[in-house]
Amino acid sequence: MKKSIDKKRAAFLDYLQKQRGYSKLTVKSYSETLEEAFKHIEIIDEKKHLLFNLMPYRIHIASLNAKTISKKLSAIRSFVKYLNDNGMQVLLRADESIKVAKTLPKPVSHEHIMEALEKAELQEKLVVLMLYTLGLRISELATLKVEDINGEWIRIIGKGNKERDIPLLESVKKLIDEYLSVFMVKKYLFEKNGERLSENSLRYMITKVFGRVALSVTPHQLRHSYASSLLNSGAPIVDVSELLGHSSMATTQIYTKLGSALKQQNYDKAHPLCKDEK
C-alpha cells in the first residue's frame, strides 16, 4: 500500500507543477509536507475505501503554530482530493480545520512611497510603481514579458496560470517606454545579461529604495497598498478581487477589515470623548 501511495504522491506533485502551474518552491513545500505526514498517518483499508487517520500526525505537529498546521492539513486535503478524482476512494479522519487568525496587512502610505521614489533610479522606480499601481505579486513581476504590455492594459499570468488584465496608468506607460529605450531587454521586462531578474533581485531592489528613506518595505506591502487604496476610495470589492487575481473574495475582504481598523484609529484620535477616556 505504501508503494502505491508513494507513486500517487509523485504523480500528484507532477500534476501540481505541469497542470496547475505551481512554482517549484510551492511543489517542494507540498512534497516535504506529504513525505513527513505519511511517516505518521495511519492508513486503514476498509474494503470499499481507504481511511487516512491523521490523528498520529496531528499529535506530531501539535507544537507548531496554527497557521503552519493549517497549511500542512490543506496540503494533505489537496492530495486526498487528487486521489479521489483519480479513482482511489479515500476518507479522512481527524482532519478538523484549525482556526487561524487573519492578520491585517500593513500597507505603505502613499506619501512614503512618493518620498522613496524621489531618490530612486529609473529601474528601481519602475519596479516600485509596477507593484504599487498594478498590485502585482513579486513572482508576477519577475515573469512579466514585454509582449504582455499592450497600450493602456497589461496582461498578467498569475497563480495557476490564470490570466487577468489590469489597466496601466499613462504615467507608468511613459516610464516603461523610457526604461525600454535605456535597457535593451529581449523578452522579460526586467533582465540582466539576457536572463530575467530573479524574485530575490527585485526584492533587494525594493529594500534598497526604501532603505534610503529609513523604511523597511516588502514587495507584498506595496500590493497591500494598492488594494487598500482602491477599497478605501470606494472601488467595488469584486473588481479589486479580480484585479488582484484572488481566487476567492474572502481573501480580498482582509483589506476591507484593514480599512475599518484605520477608521477606528482615526476616530480614536479625533473624537474628543475618546481623548478624555485615555
XYZ file of N, CA and C in Angstrom:
834
model
N 0.823 -1.211 0.000
C 0.000 0.000 0.000
C 0.860 1.265 0.000
N 1.957 1.239 0.784
C 2.827 2.413 0.870
C 3.427 2.755 -0.493
N 3.852 1.722 -1.247
C 4.435 1.967 -2.566
C 3.413 2.602 -3.496
N 2.169 2.130 -3.396
C 1.100 2.684 -4.233
C 0.850 4.158 -3.912
N 0.848 4.489 -2.614
C 0.651 5.877 -2.187
C 1.821 6.745 -2.634
N 3.038 6.193 -2.549
C 4.229 6.946 -2.965
C 4.172 7.283 -4.460
N 3.700 6.324 -5.277
C 3.578 6.570 -6.716
C 2.532 7.647 -6.994
N 1.409 7.559 -6.279
C 0.351 8.565 -6.442
C 0.841 9.938 -6.005
N 1.666 9.952 -4.966
C 2.199 11.219 -4.457
C 3.116 11.870 -5.491
N 3.949 11.061 -6.136
C 4.836 11.582 -7.181
C 4.024 12.132 -8.351
N 2.951 11.416 -8.714
C 2.087 11.870 -9.814
C 1.369 13.167 -9.440
N 0.973 13.275 -8.172
C 0.296 14.478 -7.673
C 1.211 15.700 -7.766
N 2.461 15.541 -7.370
C 3.420 16.645 -7.416
C 3.681 17.065 -8.859
N 3.753 16.091 -9.754
C 3.935 16.383 -11.177
C 2.730 17.136 -11.723
N 1.544 16.746 -11.271
C 0.293 17.416 -11.671
C 0.277 18.875 -11.206
N 0.726 19.108 -9.973
C 0.740 20.473 -9.442
C 1.622 21.389 -10.280
N 2.760 20.870 -10.690
C 3.710 21.702 -11.426
C 3.315 21.874 -12.892
N 2.949 20.763 -13.558
C 2.725 20.824 -15.002
C 1.313 21.274 -15.386
N 0.313 20.888 -14.581
C -1.057 21.234 -14.947
C -1.624 22.413 -14.167
N -1.244 22.525 -12.897
C -1.743 23.640 -12.091
C -0.826 24.849 -12.135
N 0.384 24.669 -12.648
C 1.300 25.795 -12.791
C 1.913 26.289 -11.495
N 1.977 25.421 -10.469
C 2.570 25.823 -9.197
C 4.081 25.992 -9.354
N 4.643 26.906 -8.597
C 6.090 27.134 -8.648
C 6.835 25.943 -8.054
N 8.117 25.828 -8.391
C 8.942 24.738 -7.866
C 9.020 24.798 -6.346
N 9.052 26.029 -5.817
C 9.134 26.199 -4.367
C 7.866 25.683 -3.682
N 6.705 25.982 -4.270
C 5.436 25.515 -3.707
C 5.330 24.002 -3.783
N 5.726 23.434 -4.922
C 5.684 21.975 -5.086
C 6.625 21.304 -4.077
N 7.769 21.915 -3.846
C 8.719 21.376 -2.864
C 8.093 21.365 -1.471
N 7.363 22.437 -1.145
C 6.698 22.531 0.152
C 5.660 21.415 0.307
N 4.869 21.176 -0.759
C 3.889 20.079 -0.746
C 4.593 18.740 -0.551
N 5.675 18.557 -1.283
C 6.417 17.294 -1.228
C 6.934 17.016 0.184
N 7.519 18.031 0.797
C 8.078 17.851 2.137
C 6.987 17.567 3.160
N 5.856 18.272 3.029
C 4.739 18.054 3.955
C 4.198 16.632 3.846
N 3.973 16.177 2.607
C 3.405 14.838 2.407
C 4.371 13.741 2.835
N 5.652 13.946 2.566
C 6.646 12.956 2.987
C 6.670 12.822 4.513
N 6.626 13.977 5.177
C 6.603 13.984 6.634
C 5.312 13.348 7.155
N 4.182 13.740 6.564
C 2.872 13.298 7.059
C 2.706 11.783 6.984
N 3.140 11.186 5.870
C 2.894 9.755 5.690
C 3.858 8.864 6.476
N 4.730 9.494 7.233
C 5.510 8.741 8.213
C 4.681 8.519 9.481
N 3.589 9.271 9.602
C 2.772 9.221 10.819
C 1.316 8.847 10.570
N 0.783 9.190 9.393
C -0.624 8.908 9.102
C -0.893 7.399 9.135
N -1.960 7.030 9.796
C -2.380 5.627 9.855
C -3.298 5.344 8.655
N -2.912 4.382 7.810
C -3.690 4.037 6.618
C -4.441 2.740 6.885
N -5.773 2.800 6.818
C -6.619 1.641 7.115
C -7.415 1.261 5.870
N -7.280 0.007 5.456
C -8.020 -0.491 4.290
C -9.388 -0.990 4.756
N -10.441 -0.274 4.379
C -11.790 -0.646 4.784
C -12.596 -1.206 3.611
N -11.912 -1.954 2.742
C -12.501 -2.650 1.578
C -13.039 -1.684 0.524
N -14.080 -0.927 0.857
C -14.660 -0.015 -0.136
C -13.841 1.260 -0.309
N -13.054 1.572 0.685
C -12.238 2.776 0.618
C -11.055 2.656 1.580
N -10.114 3.581 1.413
C -9.011 3.701 2.361
C -9.354 4.790 3.363
N -8.927 4.616 4.585
C -9.119 5.628 5.619
C -7.756 6.142 6.051
N -7.558 7.446 5.911
C -6.330 8.077 6.404
C -6.640 8.699 7.760
N -6.113 8.123 8.801
C -6.308 8.672 10.143
C -5.168 9.652 10.427
N -5.492 10.942 10.487
C -4.475 11.977 10.656
C -4.075 12.219 12.108
N -4.763 11.589 13.047
C -4.517 11.897 14.449
C -3.056 11.710 14.871
N -2.387 10.600 14.490
C -0.968 10.467 14.887
C -0.100 11.610 14.353
N -0.409 12.056 13.122
C 0.352 13.162 12.540
C 0.032 14.475 13.239
N -1.225 14.675 13.579
C -1.608 15.922 14.258
C -0.953 16.011 15.628
N -0.802 14.887 16.281
C -0.099 14.879 17.569
C 1.371 15.264 17.358
N 1.943 14.757 16.255
C 3.345 15.038 15.938
C 3.584 16.526 15.700
N 2.650 17.219 15.056
C 2.847 18.629 14.701
C 2.114 19.583 15.645
N 1.595 19.074 16.743
C 0.756 19.875 17.653
C 1.464 21.095 18.219
N 2.786 21.048 18.318
C 3.518 22.170 18.918
C 3.735 23.326 17.942
N 3.431 23.123 16.662
C 3.619 24.175 15.658
C 2.503 25.210 15.779
N 2.730 26.388 15.178
C 1.687 27.414 15.253
C 0.510 27.049 14.348
N -0.631 27.657 14.626
C -1.887 27.291 13.952
C -1.813 27.464 12.437
N -1.140 28.508 11.993
C -1.064 28.773 10.549
C -0.284 27.673 9.836
N 0.813 27.220 10.449
C 1.624 26.162 9.854
C 0.854 24.846 9.811
N 0.164 24.522 10.907
C -0.644 23.294 10.949
C -1.723 23.339 9.869
N -2.370 24.486 9.743
C -3.435 24.644 8.754
C -2.912 24.409 7.332
N -1.719 24.928 7.023
C -1.122 24.744 5.695
C -0.810 23.281 5.426
N -0.294 22.597 6.443
C 0.057 21.188 6.283
C -1.202 20.345 6.043
N -2.256 20.621 6.797
C -3.511 19.882 6.616
C -4.125 20.174 5.248
N -3.977 21.410 4.797
C -4.503 21.790 3.487
C -3.800 21.013 2.375
N -2.491 20.818 2.513
C -1.731 20.054 1.515
C -2.218 18.610 1.463
N -2.489 18.038 2.636
C -2.982 16.654 2.700
C -4.361 16.558 2.058
N -5.237 17.520 2.350
C -6.581 17.506 1.760
C -6.510 17.599 0.229
N -5.593 18.427 -0.269
C -5.437 18.567 -1.723
C -5.007 17.241 -2.341
N -4.102 16.548 -1.664
C -3.631 15.257 -2.157
C -4.768 14.236 -2.156
N -5.557 14.222 -1.088
C -6.678 13.281 -0.989
C -7.725 13.571 -2.070
N -7.974 14.844 -2.341
C -8.912 15.205 -3.420
C -8.393 14.675 -4.756
N -7.091 14.811 -4.964
C -6.477 14.306 -6.194
C -6.672 12.792 -6.296
N -6.468 12.085 -5.191
C -6.647 10.627 -5.184
C -8.081 10.244 -5.526
N -9.035 10.936 -4.898
C -10.451 10.640 -5.160
C -10.845 10.970 -6.600
N -10.251 12.042 -7.140
C -10.548 12.418 -8.529
C -9.935 11.440 -9.531
N -8.967 10.659 -9.056
C -8.259 9.740 -9.952
C -8.476 8.268 -9.583
N -9.662 7.969 -9.056
C -10.085 6.588 -8.912
C -9.760 5.878 -7.619
N -9.108 6.544 -6.672
C -8.821 5.914 -5.391
C -9.737 6.518 -4.331
N -10.593 5.724 -3.741
C -11.540 6.224 -2.751
C -10.865 6.353 -1.382
N -10.772 7.585 -0.905
C -10.072 7.847 0.362
C -10.943 8.735 1.249
N -11.044 8.394 2.510
C -11.713 9.229 3.502
C -10.684 9.672 4.533
N -10.947 10.838 5.124
C -10.048 11.373 6.143
C -10.686 11.307 7.518
N -9.869 11.031 8.502
C -10.320 11.085 9.887
C -9.418 12.068 10.635
N -10.022 12.834 11.551
C -9.284 13.825 12.363
C -8.671 14.920 11.498
N -9.449 15.386 10.513
C -8.945 16.462 9.650
C -9.643 17.792 9.923
N -10.162 17.947 11.151
C -10.861 19.179 11.505
C -9.943 20.388 11.272
N -10.564 21.452 10.779
C -9.790 22.659 10.469
C -9.275 23.338 11.724
N -8.148 24.012 11.542
C -7.562 24.825 12.605
C -7.979 26.272 12.379
N -8.449 26.943 13.406
C -8.804 28.351 13.267
C -7.533 29.197 13.269
N -7.370 29.950 12.198
C -6.189 30.798 12.061
C -6.634 32.254 12.045
N -6.082 33.031 12.936
C -6.412 34.459 12.964
C -5.855 35.129 11.720
N -6.711 35.846 11.021
C -6.264 36.552 9.822
C -5.610 37.866 10.221
N -4.327 37.976 9.931
C -3.601 39.197 10.292
C -3.852 40.260 9.236
N -3.964 41.488 9.687
C -4.175 42.583 8.766
C -2.863 42.966 8.087
N -2.890 43.163 6.787
C -1.681 43.584 6.094
C -1.301 45.001 6.505
N -0.039 45.345 6.321
C 0.434 46.670 6.695
C 0.874 47.425 5.446
N -0.032 48.196 4.862
C 0.331 48.927 3.646
C 1.298 50.073 3.939
N 1.985 50.503 2.899
C 2.880 51.655 2.997
C 2.091 52.879 2.554
N 2.234 53.977 3.253
C 1.476 55.174 2.894
C 1.931 55.715 1.544
N 1.012 56.369 0.850
C 1.315 56.971 -0.448
C 2.459 57.984 -0.312
N 2.446 58.728 0.774
C 3.474 59.754 0.991
C 4.864 59.128 1.108
N 4.955 58.020 1.829
C 6.243 57.347 1.986
C 6.732 56.756 0.661
N 5.797 56.237 -0.132
C 6.175 55.678 -1.431
C 6.702 56.790 -2.340
N 6.016 57.920 -2.360
C 6.454 59.041 -3.188
C 7.819 59.576 -2.728
N 8.021 59.588 -1.427
C 9.297 60.047 -0.881
C 10.435 59.127 -1.340
N 10.190 57.837 -1.318
C 11.211 56.871 -1.744
C 11.480 56.981 -3.238
N 10.438 57.213 -4.013
C 10.591 57.301 -5.468
C 11.449 58.487 -5.891
N 11.429 59.533 -5.093
C 12.236 60.716 -5.404
C 13.732 60.401 -5.424
N 14.135 59.387 -4.676
C 15.553 59.025 -4.585
C 15.878 57.746 -5.361
N 14.910 57.267 -6.147
C 15.097 56.014 -6.877
C 15.638 56.255 -8.283
N 16.431 55.312 -8.756
C 16.913 55.342 -10.128
C 15.816 54.806 -11.047
N 16.027 54.927 -12.360
C 14.989 54.601 -13.339
C 14.432 53.187 -13.159
N 15.299 52.194 -13.127
C 14.826 50.815 -12.997
C 14.147 50.581 -11.656
N 14.719 51.122 -10.594
C 14.135 50.982 -9.262
C 12.753 51.615 -9.206
N 12.631 52.783 -9.807
C 11.354 53.500 -9.808
C 10.277 52.687 -10.517
N 10.652 52.068 -11.641
C 9.676 51.291 -12.394
C 9.250 50.049 -11.604
N 10.180 49.398 -10.936
C 9.845 48.220 -10.130
C 8.830 48.584 -9.048
N 9.083 49.678 -8.338
C 8.184 50.112 -7.262
C 6.797 50.452 -7.826
N 6.776 51.207 -8.925
C 5.492 51.640 -9.480
C 4.696 50.491 -10.088
N 5.384 49.502 -10.631
C 4.666 48.348 -11.178
C 3.949 47.585 -10.066
N 4.586 47.481 -8.916
C 3.960 46.804 -7.780
C 2.855 47.654 -7.167
N 3.113 48.957 -7.058
C 2.185 49.851 -6.363
C 0.962 50.208 -7.202
N 1.128 50.329 -8.530
C -0.008 50.756 -9.371
C -0.718 49.599 -10.059
N -0.151 48.386 -9.948
C -0.789 47.226 -10.567
C -1.158 46.145 -9.558
N -0.629 46.262 -8.341
C -0.944 45.280 -7.304
C -0.391 43.894 -7.594
N 0.767 43.839 -8.237
C 1.330 42.545 -8.639
C 1.980 41.799 -7.482
N 1.985 40.480 -7.593
C 2.835 39.650 -6.745
C 4.256 39.760 -7.303
N 5.260 39.561 -6.454
C 6.636 39.672 -6.917
C 6.938 38.620 -7.978
N 6.324 37.435 -7.869
C 6.532 36.378 -8.864
C 5.968 36.799 -10.222
N 4.860 37.533 -10.211
C 4.243 38.004 -11.449
C 5.102 39.067 -12.113
N 5.709 39.917 -11.303
C 6.577 40.956 -11.854
C 7.830 40.337 -12.465
N 8.386 39.336 -11.797
C 9.609 38.693 -12.274
C 9.409 37.996 -13.617
N 8.212 37.505 -13.868
C 7.955 36.757 -15.107
C 7.220 37.585 -16.160
N 7.072 38.876 -15.909
C 6.346 39.745 -16.844
C 7.150 39.945 -18.130
N 6.499 39.681 -19.264
C 7.154 39.826 -20.566
C 6.766 41.158 -21.213
N 7.664 41.683 -22.019
C 7.407 42.946 -22.709
C 6.175 42.823 -23.598
N 5.991 41.667 -24.205
C 4.854 41.463 -25.114
C 3.511 41.484 -24.390
N 3.530 41.367 -23.046
C 2.283 41.392 -22.269
C 1.790 42.814 -22.014
N 2.605 43.803 -22.373
C 2.234 45.211 -22.188
C 1.659 45.731 -23.497
N 0.390 46.113 -23.459
C -0.291 46.494 -24.692
C -1.107 47.769 -24.468
N -0.530 48.885 -24.871
C -1.251 50.161 -24.759
C -1.617 50.506 -23.331
N -2.915 50.613 -23.065
C -3.391 51.021 -21.753
C -3.632 49.838 -20.816
N -3.311 48.630 -21.277
C -3.550 47.434 -20.466
C -2.307 46.576 -20.385
N -2.265 45.773 -19.338
C -1.156 44.844 -19.172
C -1.731 43.491 -18.767
N -1.274 42.443 -19.419
C -1.785 41.091 -19.137
C -0.849 40.385 -18.158
N -1.422 39.889 -17.077
C -0.654 39.231 -16.027
C -0.994 37.740 -15.998
N 0.049 36.923 -15.913
C -0.135 35.477 -15.740
C 0.085 35.190 -14.262
N -1.000 34.894 -13.554
C -0.926 34.725 -12.102
C -0.835 33.283 -11.662
N -1.254 33.038 -10.424
C -1.204 31.688 -9.859
C -2.053 30.729 -10.694
N -1.532 29.514 -10.864
C -2.265 28.527 -11.645
C -2.409 28.905 -13.106
N -1.487 29.772 -13.595
C -1.514 30.241 -14.996
C -2.793 30.977 -15.367
N -3.468 31.550 -14.366
C -4.673 32.330 -14.642
C -4.291 33.712 -15.155
N -4.966 34.131 -16.219
C -4.684 35.433 -16.820
C -5.651 36.494 -16.306
N -5.153 37.711 -16.166
C -6.028 38.833 -15.851
C -5.442 40.084 -16.498
N -6.288 41.009 -16.876
C -5.859 42.264 -17.491
C -6.038 43.402 -16.502
N -4.994 44.230 -16.377
C -5.009 45.337 -15.427
C -4.744 46.643 -16.174
N -5.526 47.695 -15.893
C -5.290 48.975 -16.572
C -3.953 49.584 -16.166
N -3.297 50.181 -17.142
C -1.968 50.765 -16.947
C -2.068 52.284 -16.958
N -1.582 52.916 -15.903
C -1.594 54.374 -15.851
C -0.732 54.956 -16.963
N -1.164 56.110 -17.517
C -0.416 56.751 -18.592
C 1.002 57.109 -18.137
N 1.131 57.581 -16.906
C 2.450 57.964 -16.388
C 3.380 56.754 -16.276
N 2.812 55.611 -15.907
C 3.621 54.383 -15.805
C 3.988 53.884 -17.194
N 3.054 54.008 -18.148
C 3.351 53.601 -19.533
C 4.503 54.439 -20.091
N 4.512 55.727 -19.817
C 5.607 56.593 -20.281
C 6.930 56.186 -19.637
N 6.871 55.809 -18.354
C 8.082 55.374 -17.658
C 8.595 54.057 -18.258
N 7.683 53.165 -18.622
C 8.078 51.908 -19.270
C 8.774 52.201 -20.606
N 8.204 53.119 -21.381
C 8.800 53.485 -22.674
C 10.203 54.067 -22.480
N 10.350 54.918 -21.473
C 11.666 55.495 -21.175
C 12.649 54.397 -20.766
N 12.159 53.494 -19.938
C 13.002 52.384 -19.455
C 13.458 51.500 -20.622
N 12.546 51.178 -21.529
C 12.873 50.304 -22.657
C 13.830 50.961 -23.643
N 13.845 52.283 -23.659
C 14.789 52.989 -24.535
C 16.207 52.976 -23.967
N 16.319 52.711 -22.664
C 17.627 52.683 -21.999
C 18.107 51.245 -21.796
N 17.210 50.383 -21.327
C 17.550 48.983 -21.058
C 17.091 48.125 -22.240
N 18.033 47.584 -22.968
C 17.726 46.812 -24.172
C 17.372 45.373 -23.800
N 16.156 45.187 -23.320
C 15.723 43.849 -22.909
C 15.236 43.068 -24.127
N 15.269 41.741 -24.008
C 14.873 40.891 -25.128
C 13.476 40.310 -24.955
N 13.204 39.800 -23.760
C 11.948 39.090 -23.546
C 11.198 39.587 -22.320
N 11.878 39.573 -21.178
C 11.245 39.972 -19.920
C 11.474 41.457 -19.660
N 10.559 42.067 -18.954
C 10.686 43.497 -18.672
C 11.929 43.777 -17.839
N 12.214 42.882 -16.886
C 13.403 43.078 -16.048
C 14.379 41.932 -16.288
N 15.501 42.270 -16.969
C 16.501 41.281 -17.344
C 17.900 41.762 -16.987
N 18.816 40.803 -16.994
C 20.242 41.105 -16.872
C 20.997 40.034 -17.644
N 21.795 40.482 -18.606
C 22.564 39.570 -19.459
C 21.670 38.536 -20.153
N 20.497 38.992 -20.587
C 19.601 38.117 -21.325
C 18.755 37.183 -20.481
N 18.954 37.211 -19.158
C 18.179 36.364 -18.251
C 17.281 37.238 -17.381
N 16.080 36.771 -17.096
C 15.182 37.579 -16.269
C 15.733 37.718 -14.857
N 15.485 38.874 -14.263
C 15.907 39.096 -12.883
C 15.105 38.190 -11.958
N 15.765 37.635 -10.964
C 15.084 36.747 -10.026
C 14.197 37.549 -9.075
N 13.299 36.847 -8.414
C 12.445 37.494 -7.412
C 13.300 38.111 -6.307
N 14.356 37.429 -5.911
C 15.230 37.951 -4.850
C 15.931 39.227 -5.278
N 16.308 39.312 -6.555
C 16.946 40.537 -7.064
C 15.978 41.712 -6.998
N 14.731 41.454 -7.347
C 13.715 42.509 -7.302
C 13.405 42.902 -5.855
N 13.368 41.916 -4.967
C 13.135 42.216 -3.548
C 14.268 43.099 -3.004
N 15.483 42.763 -3.369
C 16.638 43.529 -2.894
C 16.561 44.976 -3.383
N 16.061 45.142 -4.610
C 15.905 46.487 -5.159
C 14.922 47.301 -4.323
N 13.816 46.675 -3.935
C 12.821 47.339 -3.087
C 13.436 47.713 -1.739
N 14.203 46.787 -1.188
C 14.865 47.041 0.100
C 15.775 48.255 0.011
N 16.539 48.355 -1.081
C 17.458 49.489 -1.264
C 16.701 50.806 -1.399
N 15.644 50.792 -2.210
C 14.888 52.028 -2.463
C 14.328 52.596 -1.163
N 13.677 51.761 -0.374
C 13.047 52.264 0.847
C 14.042 52.410 1.992
N 15.175 51.716 1.890
C 16.224 51.885 2.894
C 16.796 53.300 2.883
N 16.744 53.942 1.721
C 17.271 55.324 1.608
C 16.423 56.324 2.385
N 15.170 55.943 2.675
C 14.310 56.832 3.476
C 13.995 56.165 4.819
N 14.902 55.269 5.222
C 14.846 54.626 6.549
C 13.563 53.828 6.774
N 13.096 53.150 5.721
C 11.908 52.301 5.847
C 12.237 50.869 5.441
N 11.594 49.928 6.102
C 11.720 48.523 5.738
C 10.415 48.107 5.070
N 10.462 47.862 3.760
C 9.254 47.591 2.978
C 9.459 46.338 2.127
N 8.436 45.502 2.079
C 8.474 44.310 1.233
C 7.629 44.546 -0.020
N 7.891 43.789 -1.093
C 7.055 43.912 -2.298
C 5.580 43.665 -2.005
N 5.297 42.737 -1.096
C 3.899 42.407 -0.812
C 3.185 43.559 -0.107
N 3.932 44.378 0.632
C 3.312 45.545 1.260
C 2.837 46.542 0.206
N 3.550 46.619 -0.900
C 3.133 47.514 -1.981
C 1.851 46.999 -2.635
N 1.718 45.691 -2.718
C 0.463 45.078 -3.207
C -0.670 45.387 -2.230
N -0.364 45.332 -0.932
C -1.361 45.697 0.076
C -1.782 47.160 -0.081
N -0.796 48.011 -0.351
C -1.077 49.441 -0.503
C -2.014 49.679 -1.681
N -1.771 48.969 -2.764
C -2.616 49.071 -3.961
C -4.060 48.691 -3.628
N -4.222 47.531 -2.980
C -5.563 47.036 -2.660
C -6.288 47.957 -1.691
N -5.585 48.363 -0.643
C -6.208 49.210 0.380
C -6.613 50.568 -0.179
N -5.767 51.130 -1.051
C -6.081 52.433 -1.654
C -7.348 52.354 -2.489
N -7.480 51.298 -3.264
C -8.672 51.146 -4.106
C -9.932 50.984 -3.262
N -9.856 50.110 -2.256
C -11.040 49.846 -1.419
C -11.420 51.056 -0.585
N -10.425 51.742 -0.035
C -10.713 52.933 0.783
C -11.251 54.089 -0.043
N -11.047 54.026 -1.361
C -11.567 55.075 -2.250
C -12.894 54.676 -2.877
N -13.448 53.537 -2.442
C -14.788 53.151 -2.877
C -14.879 52.171 -4.020
N -13.745 51.599 -4.445
C -13.792 50.617 -5.536
C -14.548 49.363 -5.072
N -15.425 48.801 -5.909
C -16.169 47.591 -5.532
C -15.216 46.435 -5.237
N -15.495 45.701 -4.182
C -14.602 44.622 -3.766
C -14.468 43.551 -4.845
N -15.530 43.315 -5.620
C -15.469 42.296 -6.666
C -14.451 42.691 -7.740
N -14.377 44.004 -8.042
C -13.410 44.480 -9.041
C -11.984 44.376 -8.505
N -11.806 44.748 -7.247
C -10.471 44.697 -6.640
C -9.990 43.243 -6.565
N -10.901 42.341 -6.230
C -10.558 40.925 -6.153
C -10.067 40.411 -7.497
N -10.739 40.837 -8.563
C -10.348 40.416 -9.909
C -9.003 41.014 -10.301
N -8.789 42.283 -9.964
C -7.523 42.940 -10.294
C -6.342 42.295 -9.567
N -6.583 41.825 -8.351
C -5.522 41.199 -7.567
C -5.280 39.752 -7.973
N -6.224 39.169 -8.691
C -6.084 37.777 -9.084
C -6.398 36.812 -7.963
N -7.254 37.244 -7.015
C -7.644 36.365 -5.916
C -8.635 35.319 -6.411
N -8.475 34.082 -5.962
C -9.404 33.027 -6.342
C -10.688 33.106 -5.521
N -10.612 33.808 -4.378
C -11.785 33.950 -3.514
C -11.862 35.376 -2.985
N -13.088 35.915 -2.933
C -13.247 37.268 -2.403
C -12.983 37.332 -0.908
N -12.999 36.165 -0.249
C -12.715 36.128 1.188
C -11.312 36.661 1.463
N -10.388 36.385 0.542
C -9.021 36.890 0.687
C -9.002 38.405 0.584
N -9.753 38.931 -0.369
C -9.800 40.387 -0.572
C -10.436 41.085 0.622
N -11.358 40.411 1.306
C -12.067 41.023 2.426
C -11.142 41.374 3.594
N -9.963 40.766 3.633
C -8.991 41.129 4.670
C -8.678 42.616 4.574
N -8.620 43.134 3.330
C -8.292 44.540 3.132
C -9.419 45.460 3.586
N -10.671 44.967 3.516
C -11.778 45.790 3.993
C -11.715 45.910 5.508
N -11.235 44.847 6.173
C -11.057 44.903 7.624
C -9.980 45.903 7.982
N -8.962 45.967 7.131
C -7.907 46.944 7.356
C -8.468 48.350 7.309
N -9.364 48.597 6.313
C -9.968 49.920 6.218
C -10.754 50.265 7.459
N -11.456 49.284 8.017
C -12.222 49.508 9.241
C -11.306 49.803 10.414
N -10.167 49.109 10.457
C -9.211 49.336 11.543
C -8.642 50.743 11.484
N -8.362 51.208 10.269
C -7.828 52.560 10.117
C -8.873 53.606 10.500
N -10.125 53.341 10.126
C -11.203 54.267 10.502
C -11.340 54.347 12.022
N -11.208 53.193 12.686
C -11.286 53.168 14.143
C -10.152 53.977 14.757
N -8.947 53.803 14.214
C -7.797 54.554 14.724
C -8.005 56.060 14.560
N -8.489 56.449 13.375
C -8.725 57.877 13.126
C -9.814 58.423 14.047
N -10.836 57.611 14.285
C -11.917 58.019 15.197
C -11.371 58.222 16.611
N -10.548 57.269 17.058
C -9.979 57.356 18.399
C -9.122 58.608 18.572
N -8.445 58.998 17.504
C -7.573 60.170 17.578
C -8.382 61.468 17.529
N -9.488 61.435 16.790
C -10.205 62.676 16.503
C -11.309 63.031 17.486
N -12.040 62.030 17.996
C -13.212 62.355 18.812
C -12.796 62.792 20.217
N -13.330 63.920 20.674
C -12.935 64.450 21.995
C -13.234 63.499 23.158
N -14.316 62.734 23.087
C -14.629 61.811 24.168
C -13.603 60.664 24.222
N -13.105 60.278 23.061
C -12.063 59.234 23.045
C -10.806 59.755 23.743
N -10.494 61.032 23.520
C -9.318 61.620 24.148
C -9.478 61.684 25.653
N -10.713 61.967 26.111
C -10.972 62.080 27.548
C -10.792 60.737 28.243
N -11.067 59.650 27.517
C -11.005 58.339 28.110
C -9.587 57.793 28.216
N -8.628 58.471 27.555
C -7.245 57.985 27.555
C -6.449 58.622 28.690
